[in-house]
Amino acid sequence: MAGAVGGGVATYRRVLVLPGLAPLYAIGFAARLPVTATGVVLTLHVAIGLDQGFAAAGLVGGAVTAGIALGAPFVGRLVDRHGLRRVLVLCGLAQAVFWGMVPFLDAAALVPAALGAGLLAPPAFAVVRQSLAASVPAEHQRPAFALDAMSTEVAYAVGPALGTLVVLTLPGTGTWLVGAAFVVATIALGWLDPPVRAAGRRPGEHPAPPVRTWLRGGMLVALASTAAAILMLTATELSVVAMLTARDETAWFALANTVWCAASLVGGWIYGAAQRPPPTAVLLGLLALGSLPVALGGPWWTLTLLLVPAGAFCAPALAAAAETVGRLAPDDARGVATGLHGSALMVGATVAAPLTGVLIDGVAPAAAVAVAAGITLLVAAVAALVTGTRTGSRGR
């Protein structure tokens, strides 16, 4: 174990000393915090601040999520054509206007406004991955994307917690602080201006290849695997909350979630340092199989232990899929490809939430975990078939 840890430290040190990568991770992490806090901030603002209930809050949260899913490829296309800084100016202005208006809008007006803000959400997640794919040498890309997956894991743990604290501490005007965070993060990304295409290539210098020439085979598998992984994670999270609530142990979710995230970080660390890690399809299947025991339920401490194997393959599966998207994307269409990857993340969560809710209410939380695991295993099987067939054909 000590050797593995030492080897992992050396592997990640070689990545972090690459030019520009340490500030990219640091600023990228900070820029992701307001994005990850958006959902909970708007939900609490509508449900508690405006006293409109969680149904209205769900509409607003769903609108911003839908906007991000629809707008990510569009924003990526703008980055490909016009460069990162111009796009960041547009996105930063959109966020400043939206968050400045939030305290003055009712729930009905917030729905279309949130949709528009989502359409022009700053590409904080996509920019980091696009830059890693464009600038990191092939031999370092696996640990680079593993670090990105681990950073994302921490951002999703910290961002919503900070957002909750802001809304509850500064009711009404707390949303201005979130907007300020968006503006500062956008300025920082623009100042850094990380490379998003191969060295020597300028925005719009070459026409982007038709989408049909690269959105197929391995790329579709990677996008579907991303959506399936998020579906599995979301279903697991909601089911665990429901199980603990049924036993009047909801307060223990914070501890269970912390253990779950820690297991994911350990798994991501091992994956990035491994010499020959399993392919994406295998990691996705292991994520489903590792999550399936959560359906057994039980007291809080049992669920917490069952989340360890579930978490161990979270970051590896997501990192492997992101690495594949970056590797297969053409240089002049990499913004669109990483945008589609962001859309896949949103689609997985959007599908999982209502599906899991129906199964929890209509059957049981265990059914939600089982169905999500079944869908994820099916996607993993198709992914293995497609990538295996392609590899076999190339070998012949």
Coordinates of C-alpha atoms in Angstrom, one line a residue:
M1 CA 0.0 0.0 0.0
A2 CA 2.8 2.4 0.8
G3 CA 4.4 1.7 -2.6
A4 CA 1.1 2.4 -4.3
V5 CA 0.7 5.7 -2.4
G6 CA 4.3 6.7 -3.2
G7 CA 3.9 5.8 -6.8
G8 CA 0.7 7.8 -6.9
V9 CA 2.3 10.9 -5.4
A10 CA 5.1 10.7 -8.0
T11 CA 2.6 10.3 -10.8
Y12 CA 0.5 13.3 -9.8
R13 CA 3.6 15.4 -9.1
R14 CA 4.7 14.9 -12.7
V15 CA 1.3 16.2 -13.8
L16 CA 1.2 19.2 -11.5
V17 CA 4.6 20.5 -12.6
L18 CA 3.4 20.7 -16.2
P19 CA 3.2 24.4 -17.3
G20 CA 0.0 26.0 -16.2
L21 CA -1.7 23.0 -14.7
A22 CA -1.5 23.9 -11.0
P23 CA -3.2 27.3 -11.5
L24 CA -5.7 25.7 -13.9
Y25 CA -6.8 23.2 -11.2
A26 CA -6.9 25.9 -8.5
I27 CA -8.9 28.5 -10.4
G28 CA -11.0 25.8 -12.1
F29 CA -12.0 24.5 -8.6
A30 CA -12.9 28.0 -7.4
A31 CA -14.9 28.7 -10.5
R32 CA -16.9 25.5 -10.1
L33 CA -18.1 26.4 -6.5
P34 CA -20.8 28.9 -7.5
V35 CA -22.0 26.5 -10.3
T36 CA -22.4 23.6 -7.9
A37 CA -24.2 25.9 -5.4
T38 CA -26.7 27.2 -7.9
G39 CA -29.3 24.5 -7.5
V40 CA -29.5 24.6 -3.7
V41 CA -29.3 28.4 -3.5
L42 CA -32.3 28.8 -5.9
T43 CA -34.2 26.0 -4.2
L44 CA -33.8 27.5 -0.7
H45 CA -34.5 31.1 -2.0
V46 CA -37.8 30.1 -3.6
A47 CA -39.0 27.5 -1.0
I48 CA -37.9 29.5 2.1
G49 CA -37.1 33.0 1.1
L50 CA -40.1 33.5 -1.1
D51 CA -42.2 31.0 0.9
Q52 CA -43.4 29.4 -2.3
G53 CA -42.8 25.7 -1.4
F54 CA -40.6 23.1 -2.9
A55 CA -42.8 22.4 -5.9
A56 CA -42.2 25.9 -7.2
A57 CA -38.5 25.6 -6.2
G58 CA -38.3 22.4 -8.2
L59 CA -39.5 24.2 -11.3
V60 CA -36.8 26.9 -10.9
G61 CA -34.1 24.4 -10.2
G62 CA -35.2 22.3 -13.2
A63 CA -35.1 25.3 -15.4
V64 CA -31.5 26.2 -14.6
T65 CA -30.5 22.6 -15.0
A66 CA -32.2 22.3 -18.4
G67 CA -30.6 25.5 -19.5
I68 CA -27.1 24.2 -18.6
A69 CA -27.8 21.0 -20.4
L70 CA -29.0 22.7 -23.5
G71 CA -26.5 25.5 -23.5
A72 CA -23.3 23.7 -22.8
P73 CA -22.7 22.6 -26.5
F74 CA -23.7 26.0 -27.7
V75 CA -21.2 27.7 -25.3
G76 CA -18.6 25.2 -26.4
R77 CA -19.2 26.1 -30.0
L78 CA -18.7 29.8 -29.2
V79 CA -15.4 28.9 -27.5
D80 CA -14.2 27.0 -30.6
R81 CA -15.2 29.9 -32.9
H82 CA -14.4 33.0 -30.9
G83 CA -12.0 32.0 -28.2
L84 CA -12.5 31.6 -24.4
R85 CA -12.2 35.2 -23.2
R86 CA -15.0 36.6 -25.4
V87 CA -17.3 33.8 -24.3
L88 CA -16.4 34.4 -20.6
V89 CA -17.3 38.1 -21.0
L90 CA -20.8 37.1 -22.3
C91 CA -21.4 34.5 -19.6
G92 CA -20.1 36.7 -16.8
L93 CA -22.5 39.5 -17.8
A94 CA -25.4 37.1 -18.1
Q95 CA -24.7 35.8 -14.6
A96 CA -24.3 39.3 -13.1
V97 CA -27.7 40.4 -14.6
F98 CA -29.5 37.2 -13.4
W99 CA -28.2 37.1 -9.9
G100 CA -28.6 40.8 -9.5
M101 CA -32.3 40.5 -10.4
V102 CA -33.1 37.3 -8.3
P103 CA -34.2 39.1 -5.1
F104 CA -36.7 41.2 -7.1
L105 CA -38.4 38.3 -9.1
D106 CA -41.2 36.0 -8.0
A107 CA -41.2 32.3 -8.6
A108 CA -43.0 32.5 -11.9
A109 CA -40.6 35.0 -13.3
L110 CA -37.6 33.1 -12.0
V111 CA -38.3 30.1 -14.2
P112 CA -37.6 31.7 -17.6
A113 CA -34.8 33.8 -16.1
A114 CA -33.1 30.7 -14.6
L115 CA -33.4 29.0 -18.0
G116 CA -31.6 31.9 -19.7
A117 CA -28.9 31.9 -17.0
G118 CA -28.4 28.2 -17.4
L119 CA -28.0 28.6 -21.2
L120 CA -25.2 31.1 -20.6
A121 CA -23.6 29.4 -17.6
P122 CA -19.8 29.9 -17.5
P123 CA -18.1 26.7 -18.8
A124 CA -16.1 26.2 -15.6
F125 CA -16.2 22.4 -15.9
A126 CA -15.8 22.1 -19.6
V127 CA -12.9 24.6 -19.8
V128 CA -10.7 22.6 -17.5
R129 CA -11.4 19.4 -19.3
Q130 CA -10.9 21.0 -22.7
S131 CA -7.6 22.5 -21.6
L132 CA -6.4 19.1 -20.2
A133 CA -7.3 17.4 -23.5
A134 CA -5.6 20.1 -25.6
S135 CA -2.4 20.7 -23.6
V136 CA -1.5 17.6 -21.5
P137 CA 0.7 15.0 -23.2
A138 CA -1.0 11.6 -23.8
E139 CA 1.1 9.8 -21.2
H140 CA -0.1 12.2 -18.4
Q141 CA -3.8 12.5 -19.4
R142 CA -5.1 9.7 -17.2
P143 CA -3.8 11.1 -13.9
A144 CA -4.7 14.6 -15.1
F145 CA -8.3 13.7 -15.7
A146 CA -8.4 11.7 -12.4
L147 CA -7.3 14.9 -10.6
D148 CA -10.1 16.7 -12.3
A149 CA -12.6 14.1 -11.2
M150 CA -11.4 14.3 -7.6
S151 CA -11.5 18.1 -7.8
T152 CA -15.1 17.9 -9.0
E153 CA -16.0 15.6 -6.2
V154 CA -14.7 18.1 -3.6
A155 CA -16.5 21.0 -5.4
Y156 CA -19.8 19.2 -5.2
A157 CA -19.3 18.6 -1.5
V158 CA -18.2 22.1 -0.7
G159 CA -20.3 24.3 -3.1
P160 CA -23.8 23.3 -2.0
A161 CA -22.7 23.6 1.7
L162 CA -21.4 27.1 1.2
G163 CA -24.5 28.0 -0.8
T164 CA -26.8 26.9 1.9
L165 CA -24.8 28.9 4.5
V166 CA -25.0 32.0 2.4
V167 CA -28.8 31.8 1.7
L168 CA -29.7 31.0 5.4
T169 CA -27.3 33.7 6.7
L170 CA -28.2 36.4 4.2
P171 CA -31.8 35.8 3.2
G172 CA -32.8 37.6 0.0
T173 CA -29.5 39.5 -0.7
G174 CA -27.4 36.3 -0.3
T175 CA -28.0 35.6 -4.0
W176 CA -26.0 38.8 -4.8
L177 CA -23.0 37.1 -3.1
V178 CA -23.4 34.1 -5.4
G179 CA -23.6 36.4 -8.4
A180 CA -20.4 38.1 -7.2
A181 CA -18.7 34.7 -7.0
F182 CA -19.7 34.0 -10.6
V183 CA -18.3 37.3 -11.8
V184 CA -15.0 36.9 -9.8
A185 CA -14.6 33.3 -11.0
T186 CA -15.2 34.3 -14.6
I187 CA -12.7 37.1 -14.4
A188 CA -10.1 34.7 -12.9
L189 CA -10.7 32.2 -15.7
G190 CA -10.3 35.0 -18.3
W191 CA -7.1 36.2 -16.7
L192 CA -5.7 32.7 -16.8
D193 CA -6.9 32.0 -20.3
P194 CA -5.9 28.4 -20.4
P195 CA -5.2 26.8 -23.8
V196 CA -8.3 25.1 -25.2
R197 CA -6.8 23.9 -28.5
A198 CA -3.5 22.5 -29.8
A199 CA -0.5 24.9 -29.7
G200 CA -0.4 27.3 -32.7
R201 CA -4.1 27.0 -33.6
R202 CA -6.3 30.1 -33.3
P203 CA -10.1 30.3 -32.7
G204 CA -12.0 29.8 -36.0
E205 CA -8.7 29.3 -38.0
H206 CA -10.0 26.1 -39.4
P207 CA -13.6 25.1 -40.1
A208 CA -15.0 22.7 -37.5
P209 CA -15.5 19.1 -38.8
P210 CA -19.1 18.0 -39.2
V211 CA -20.5 16.6 -36.0
R212 CA -21.5 13.4 -37.8
T213 CA -17.8 12.6 -38.5
W214 CA -16.8 12.4 -34.8
L215 CA -20.1 12.0 -32.8
R216 CA -20.2 8.2 -33.1
G217 CA -18.7 5.0 -31.7
G218 CA -16.4 5.6 -28.8
M219 CA -17.6 9.2 -28.3
L220 CA -21.3 8.1 -28.0
V221 CA -20.2 5.4 -25.6
A222 CA -18.3 7.9 -23.4
L223 CA -21.3 10.3 -23.3
A224 CA -23.8 7.5 -22.5
S225 CA -21.4 6.2 -19.8
T226 CA -21.2 9.6 -18.3
A227 CA -25.0 10.0 -18.2
A228 CA -25.4 6.5 -16.7
A229 CA -22.8 7.1 -14.0
I230 CA -24.6 10.3 -12.9
L231 CA -27.9 8.5 -13.0
M232 CA -26.5 5.8 -10.7
L233 CA -25.0 8.3 -8.3
T234 CA -28.1 10.5 -8.1
A235 CA -30.4 7.5 -7.6
T236 CA -28.1 6.2 -4.8
E237 CA -28.0 9.6 -3.1
L238 CA -31.8 10.1 -3.1
S239 CA -32.4 6.5 -2.0
V240 CA -30.0 6.7 0.9
V241 CA -31.8 9.9 2.0
A242 CA -35.1 8.2 1.8
M243 CA -33.9 5.1 3.7
L244 CA -32.4 7.2 6.5
T245 CA -35.5 9.4 6.7
A246 CA -37.8 6.3 7.0
R247 CA -35.7 5.3 10.0
D248 CA -35.7 8.8 11.5
E249 CA -31.9 8.9 10.9
T250 CA -31.7 11.7 8.3
A251 CA -29.1 13.6 10.4
W252 CA -26.6 10.8 9.7
F253 CA -26.6 11.5 5.9
A254 CA -23.8 14.1 6.3
L255 CA -21.5 11.4 7.7
A256 CA -22.6 8.8 5.1
N257 CA -22.1 11.3 2.3
T258 CA -18.6 12.2 3.6
V259 CA -17.5 8.5 3.7
W260 CA -19.0 8.1 0.2
C261 CA -17.0 11.0 -1.2
A262 CA -13.8 9.9 0.6
A263 CA -14.2 6.4 -1.0
S264 CA -14.6 8.1 -4.4
L265 CA -11.4 10.2 -3.9
V266 CA -9.4 7.1 -3.0
G267 CA -10.7 5.3 -6.0
G268 CA -9.9 8.2 -8.3
W269 CA -6.4 8.5 -6.8
I270 CA -5.7 4.8 -7.5
Y271 CA -7.2 5.0 -11.0
G272 CA -5.0 7.9 -12.0
A273 CA -1.9 6.2 -10.7
A274 CA -2.6 2.8 -12.2
Q275 CA -0.4 1.6 -15.0
R276 CA -3.2 -0.4 -16.8
P277 CA -6.6 0.6 -15.4
P278 CA -9.8 -1.1 -16.6
P279 CA -11.6 0.4 -19.5
T280 CA -14.6 2.7 -19.1
A281 CA -17.2 -0.1 -19.7
V282 CA -15.7 -2.2 -16.9
L283 CA -15.5 0.7 -14.5
L284 CA -19.1 1.6 -15.2
G285 CA -20.2 -2.0 -14.5
L286 CA -18.2 -2.0 -11.3
L287 CA -19.9 1.2 -10.3
A288 CA -23.3 -0.4 -10.8
L289 CA -22.3 -3.6 -9.0
G290 CA -20.7 -1.7 -6.1
S291 CA -23.8 0.5 -5.7
L292 CA -26.3 -2.4 -5.8
P293 CA -25.7 -3.6 -2.1
V294 CA -27.0 -0.1 -1.0
A295 CA -30.4 -1.5 -1.8
L296 CA -30.1 -3.8 1.3
G297 CA -30.5 -0.7 3.5
G298 CA -30.4 -1.0 7.3
P299 CA -29.3 1.4 10.1
W300 CA -27.2 4.4 9.3
W301 CA -23.9 2.7 10.0
T302 CA -24.8 -0.2 7.7
L303 CA -25.6 2.2 4.8
T304 CA -22.4 4.1 5.5
L305 CA -20.3 1.0 5.1
L306 CA -22.3 -0.1 2.0
L307 CA -21.5 3.3 0.4
V308 CA -17.7 2.5 0.4
P309 CA -17.7 0.1 -2.6
A310 CA -20.4 2.3 -4.2
G311 CA -18.1 5.3 -4.0
A312 CA -14.8 3.6 -4.9
F313 CA -15.7 3.6 -8.6
C314 CA -17.4 7.0 -8.9
A315 CA -14.4 9.1 -9.7
P316 CA -12.7 6.4 -11.9
A317 CA -15.8 5.9 -14.1
L318 CA -16.3 9.6 -14.6
A319 CA -12.6 10.3 -15.2
A320 CA -12.3 7.5 -17.7
A321 CA -15.3 8.8 -19.7
A322 CA -14.1 12.4 -19.6
E323 CA -10.6 11.3 -20.8
T324 CA -12.2 9.5 -23.7
V325 CA -14.3 12.5 -24.7
G326 CA -11.2 14.7 -24.7
R327 CA -9.1 12.2 -26.6
L328 CA -11.6 11.6 -29.4
A329 CA -12.8 15.2 -29.8
P330 CA -11.3 17.0 -32.9
D331 CA -9.3 20.0 -31.9
D332 CA -11.6 22.5 -33.8
A333 CA -14.7 20.9 -32.2
R334 CA -13.4 20.2 -28.7
G335 CA -15.5 22.9 -27.2
V336 CA -18.7 21.3 -28.6
A337 CA -17.5 17.8 -27.4
T338 CA -16.8 18.9 -23.9
G339 CA -20.1 20.8 -23.9
L340 CA -21.9 17.6 -24.9
H341 CA -20.1 15.9 -22.0
G342 CA -21.5 18.6 -19.7
S343 CA -24.9 18.0 -21.1
A344 CA -24.6 14.3 -20.5
L345 CA -23.9 15.0 -16.8
M346 CA -27.0 17.2 -16.6
V347 CA -29.2 14.6 -18.5
G348 CA -28.2 11.8 -16.2
A349 CA -29.2 13.9 -13.1
T350 CA -32.4 15.2 -14.8
V351 CA -33.6 11.7 -15.7
A352 CA -32.5 10.2 -12.3
A353 CA -34.4 12.6 -10.1
P354 CA -38.0 11.9 -11.2
L355 CA -37.4 8.3 -11.9
T356 CA -35.9 7.7 -8.5
G357 CA -38.7 9.7 -6.8
V358 CA -41.4 7.6 -8.5
L359 CA -39.8 4.4 -7.5
I360 CA -39.2 5.5 -3.9
D361 CA -42.8 6.6 -3.5
G362 CA -44.4 3.8 -5.5
V363 CA -42.2 0.8 -4.6
A364 CA -39.3 1.3 -2.2
P365 CA -35.9 3.0 -2.1
A366 CA -34.3 -0.4 -2.8
A367 CA -36.2 -0.5 -6.1
A368 CA -34.7 2.8 -7.2
V369 CA -31.2 1.6 -6.5
A370 CA -31.9 -1.7 -8.3
V371 CA -33.4 -0.1 -11.4
A372 CA -30.6 2.4 -11.7
A373 CA -28.0 -0.4 -11.3
G374 CA -29.8 -2.3 -14.1
I375 CA -29.8 0.6 -16.5
T376 CA -26.1 1.3 -15.7
L377 CA -25.2 -2.3 -16.3
L378 CA -27.0 -2.3 -19.6
V379 CA -25.1 0.8 -20.7
A380 CA -21.9 -0.8 -19.6
A381 CA -22.7 -4.0 -21.6
V382 CA -23.5 -1.9 -24.7
A383 CA -20.3 0.1 -24.2
A384 CA -18.2 -3.1 -23.9
L385 CA -19.8 -4.5 -27.1
V386 CA -19.3 -1.3 -29.1
T387 CA -15.7 -0.6 -28.0
G388 CA -14.8 -4.3 -28.2
T389 CA -16.2 -4.7 -31.7
R390 CA -14.4 -1.6 -32.9
T391 CA -11.1 -2.8 -31.4
G392 CA -11.5 -6.2 -32.9
S393 CA -12.2 -4.8 -36.4
R394 CA -9.1 -2.5 -36.2
G395 CA -7.0 -5.5 -35.2
R396 CA -8.3 -7.6 -38.1

